[in-house]
mmCIF file with all atom_site columns, C-alpha atoms in Angstrom:
data_model
loop_
_atom_site.group_PDB
_atom_site.id
_atom_site.type_symbol
_atom_site.label_atom_id
_atom_site.label_alt_id
_atom_site.label_comp_id
_atom_site.label_asym_id
_atom_site.label_entity_id
_atom_site.label_seq_id
_atom_site.pdbx_PDB_ins_code
_atom_site.Cartn_x
_atom_site.Cartn_y
_atom_site.Cartn_z
_atom_site.occupancy
_atom_site.B_iso_or_equiv
_atom_site.pdbx_formal_charge
_atom_site.auth_seq_id
_atom_site.auth_comp_id
_atom_site.auth_asym_id
_atom_site.auth_atom_id
_atom_site.pdbx_PDB_model_num
ATOM 1  C CA . LEU A 1 1  ? 0.000   0.000  0.000  1.00 88.00 ? 286 LEU A CA 1
ATOM 2  C CA . HIS A 1 2  ? 1.068   3.553  -0.648 1.00 93.00 ? 287 HIS A CA 1
ATOM 3  C CA . ILE A 1 3  ? -0.069  5.853  2.137  1.00 95.00 ? 288 ILE A CA 1
ATOM 4  C CA . PRO A 1 4  ? 0.633   9.507  1.325  1.00 92.00 ? 289 PRO A CA 1
ATOM 5  C CA . SER A 1 5  ? 1.598   12.157 3.788  1.00 93.00 ? 290 SER A CA 1
ATOM 6  C CA . PHE A 1 6  ? -0.602  15.218 3.917  1.00 96.00 ? 291 PHE A CA 1
ATOM 7  C CA . PRO A 1 7  ? 1.237   18.550 3.978  1.00 95.00 ? 292 PRO A CA 1
ATOM 8  C CA . PRO A 1 8  ? 0.276   20.663 6.990  1.00 95.00 ? 293 PRO A CA 1
ATOM 9  C CA . ASN A 1 9  ? -0.954  24.207 6.467  1.00 94.00 ? 294 ASN A CA 1
ATOM 10 C CA . GLU A 1 10 ? 1.763   25.264 8.914  1.00 96.00 ? 295 GLU A CA 1
ATOM 11 C CA . ILE A 1 11 ? 4.128   23.319 11.165 1.00 96.00 ? 296 ILE A CA 1
ATOM 12 C CA . VAL A 1 12 ? 3.505   24.697 14.641 1.00 97.00 ? 297 VAL A CA 1
ATOM 13 C CA . ASP A 1 13 ? 4.834   21.900 16.868 1.00 95.00 ? 298 ASP A CA 1
ATOM 14 C CA . PRO A 1 14 ? 6.400   18.659 15.558 1.00 95.00 ? 299 PRO A CA 1
ATOM 15 C CA . ILE A 1 15 ? 6.687   17.056 18.994 1.00 94.00 ? 300 ILE A CA 1
ATOM 16 C CA . GLY A 1 16 ? 4.357   14.084 19.279 1.00 94.00 ? 301 GLY A CA 1
ATOM 17 C CA . ALA A 1 17 ? 3.525   13.717 15.583 1.00 95.00 ? 302 ALA A CA 1
ATOM 18 C CA . GLY A 1 18 ? 4.704   10.088 15.579 1.00 95.00 ? 303 GLY A CA 1
ATOM 19 C CA . ASP A 1 19 ? 2.781   9.281  18.737 1.00 96.00 ? 304 ASP A CA 1
ATOM 20 C CA . SER A 1 20 ? -0.286  10.919 17.191 1.00 96.00 ? 305 SER A CA 1
ATOM 21 C CA . TYR A 1 21 ? 0.164   8.755  14.092 1.00 96.00 ? 306 TYR A CA 1
ATOM 22 C CA . MET A 1 22 ? 0.196   5.591  16.205 1.00 97.00 ? 307 MET A CA 1
ATOM 23 C CA . ALA A 1 23 ? -2.841  6.695  18.222 1.00 97.00 ? 308 ALA A CA 1
ATOM 24 C CA . GLY A 1 24 ? -4.646  7.516  14.976 1.00 97.00 ? 309 GLY A CA 1
ATOM 25 C CA . PHE A 1 25 ? -3.683  4.133  13.552 1.00 97.00 ? 310 PHE A CA 1
ATOM 26 C CA . LEU A 1 26 ? -5.138  2.327  16.550 1.00 97.00 ? 311 LEU A CA 1
ATOM 27 C CA . ARG A 1 27 ? -8.326  4.425  16.484 1.00 97.00 ? 312 ARG A CA 1
ATOM 28 C CA . ALA A 1 28 ? -8.716  3.769  12.767 1.00 97.00 ? 313 ALA A CA 1
ATOM 29 C CA . LEU A 1 29 ? -8.359  0.017  13.313 1.00 97.00 ? 314 LEU A CA 1
ATOM 30 C CA . ASP A 1 30 ? -11.279 0.329  15.701 1.00 96.00 ? 315 ASP A CA 1
ATOM 31 C CA . ILE A 1 31 ? -13.301 2.227  13.075 1.00 94.00 ? 316 ILE A CA 1
ATOM 32 C CA . TYR A 1 32 ? -12.362 0.373  9.869  1.00 94.00 ? 317 TYR A CA 1
ATOM 33 C CA . GLY A 1 33 ? -11.025 -2.977 11.043 1.00 91.00 ? 318 GLY A CA 1
ATOM 34 C CA . HIS A 1 34 ? -8.101  -4.933 9.614  1.00 91.00 ? 319 HIS A CA 1
ATOM 35 C CA . ASP A 1 35 ? -9.689  -5.320 6.178  1.00 91.00 ? 320 ASP A CA 1
ATOM 36 C CA . SER A 1 36 ? -9.322  -1.625 5.276  1.00 94.00 ? 321 SER A CA 1
ATOM 37 C CA . LEU A 1 37 ? -5.654  -0.920 5.930  1.00 95.00 ? 322 LEU A CA 1
ATOM 38 C CA . LYS A 1 38 ? -5.535  1.797  3.277  1.00 95.00 ? 323 LYS A CA 1
ATOM 39 C CA . GLU A 1 39 ? -8.218  3.788  5.121  1.00 96.00 ? 324 GLU A CA 1
ATOM 40 C CA . VAL A 1 40 ? -6.454  3.081  8.421  1.00 97.00 ? 325 VAL A CA 1
ATOM 41 C CA . GLY A 1 41 ? -3.215  4.492  7.023  1.00 97.00 ? 326 GLY A CA 1
ATOM 42 C CA . TYR A 1 42 ? -4.916  7.576  5.575  1.00 97.00 ? 327 TYR A CA 1
ATOM 43 C CA . PHE A 1 43 ? -6.631  8.274  8.891  1.00 97.00 ? 328 PHE A CA 1
ATOM 44 C CA . ALA A 1 44 ? -3.373  7.904  10.839 1.00 97.00 ? 329 ALA A CA 1
ATOM 45 C CA . ALA A 1 45 ? -1.504  10.151 8.392  1.00 97.00 ? 330 ALA A CA 1
ATOM 46 C CA . MET A 1 46 ? -4.172  12.842 8.718  1.00 97.00 ? 331 MET A CA 1
ATOM 47 C CA . VAL A 1 47 ? -4.044  12.674 12.524 1.00 97.00 ? 332 VAL A CA 1
ATOM 48 C CA . SER A 1 48 ? -0.284  13.164 12.365 1.00 97.00 ? 333 SER A CA 1
ATOM 49 C CA . THR A 1 49 ? -0.630  16.114 9.986  1.00 97.00 ? 334 THR A CA 1
ATOM 50 C CA . LYS A 1 50 ? -3.289  17.774 12.113 1.00 97.00 ? 335 LYS A CA 1
ATOM 51 C CA . SER A 1 51 ? -1.097  17.280 15.177 1.00 97.00 ? 336 SER A CA 1
ATOM 52 C CA . LEU A 1 52 ? 1.709   19.231 13.468 1.00 97.00 ? 337 LEU A CA 1
ATOM 53 C CA . GLU A 1 53 ? -0.603  22.219 13.085 1.00 96.00 ? 338 GLU A CA 1
ATOM 54 C CA . THR A 1 54 ? -1.194  22.862 16.815 1.00 94.00 ? 339 THR A CA 1
ATOM 55 C CA . HIS A 1 55 ? 0.738   23.070 20.073 1.00 94.00 ? 340 HIS A CA 1
ATOM 56 C CA . GLY A 1 56 ? 0.548   20.232 22.538 1.00 89.00 ? 341 GLY A CA 1
ATOM 57 C CA . PRO A 1 57 ? -1.081  16.851 22.210 1.00 86.00 ? 342 PRO A CA 1
ATOM 58 C CA . PHE A 1 58 ? -3.601  16.038 19.511 1.00 90.00 ? 343 PHE A CA 1
ATOM 59 C CA . ASN A 1 59 ? -6.992  17.183 20.742 1.00 92.00 ? 344 ASN A CA 1
ATOM 60 C CA . GLN A 1 60 ? -9.371  16.948 17.789 1.00 95.00 ? 345 GLN A CA 1
ATOM 61 C CA . SER A 1 61 ? -12.212 14.507 17.294 1.00 96.00 ? 346 SER A CA 1
ATOM 62 C CA . THR A 1 62 ? -12.603 11.545 15.000 1.00 96.00 ? 347 THR A CA 1
ATOM 63 C CA . ASP A 1 63 ? -15.170 13.578 13.058 1.00 96.00 ? 348 ASP A CA 1
ATOM 64 C CA . ASP A 1 64 ? -12.610 16.382 12.537 1.00 96.00 ? 349 ASP A CA 1
ATOM 65 C CA . VAL A 1 65 ? -10.191 13.894 10.990 1.00 97.00 ? 350 VAL A CA 1
ATOM 66 C CA . LEU A 1 66 ? -12.872 12.289 8.823  1.00 96.00 ? 351 LEU A CA 1
ATOM 67 C CA . GLN A 1 67 ? -13.990 15.706 7.609  1.00 96.00 ? 352 GLN A CA 1
ATOM 68 C CA . SER A 1 68 ? -10.432 16.605 6.626  1.00 95.00 ? 353 SER A CA 1
ATOM 69 C CA . LEU A 1 69 ? -10.111 13.288 4.779  1.00 95.00 ? 354 LEU A CA 1
ATOM 70 C CA . SER A 1 70 ? -13.347 13.882 2.898  1.00 95.00 ? 355 SER A CA 1
ATOM 71 C CA . SER A 1 71 ? -11.917 17.077 1.423  1.00 88.00 ? 356 SER A CA 1
ATOM 72 C CA . ILE A 1 72 ? -8.932  15.378 -0.235 1.00 84.00 ? 357 ILE A CA 1
#
């Protein structure tokens, strides 16, 4: 599978982007299951990107991530 990265609008704080990716990956497994690894990867990549755009830990909702994915 090829999972793209999504360029952030602005890099505000790179600390925790990898942890956010892993948390997003686990959340996406819960949403999509193991049969949709492409969607899982896209979700995790978007969580990581959105985490780069703010200070501190990722604090957006699943719906925020899904909305961002629907616009790509």
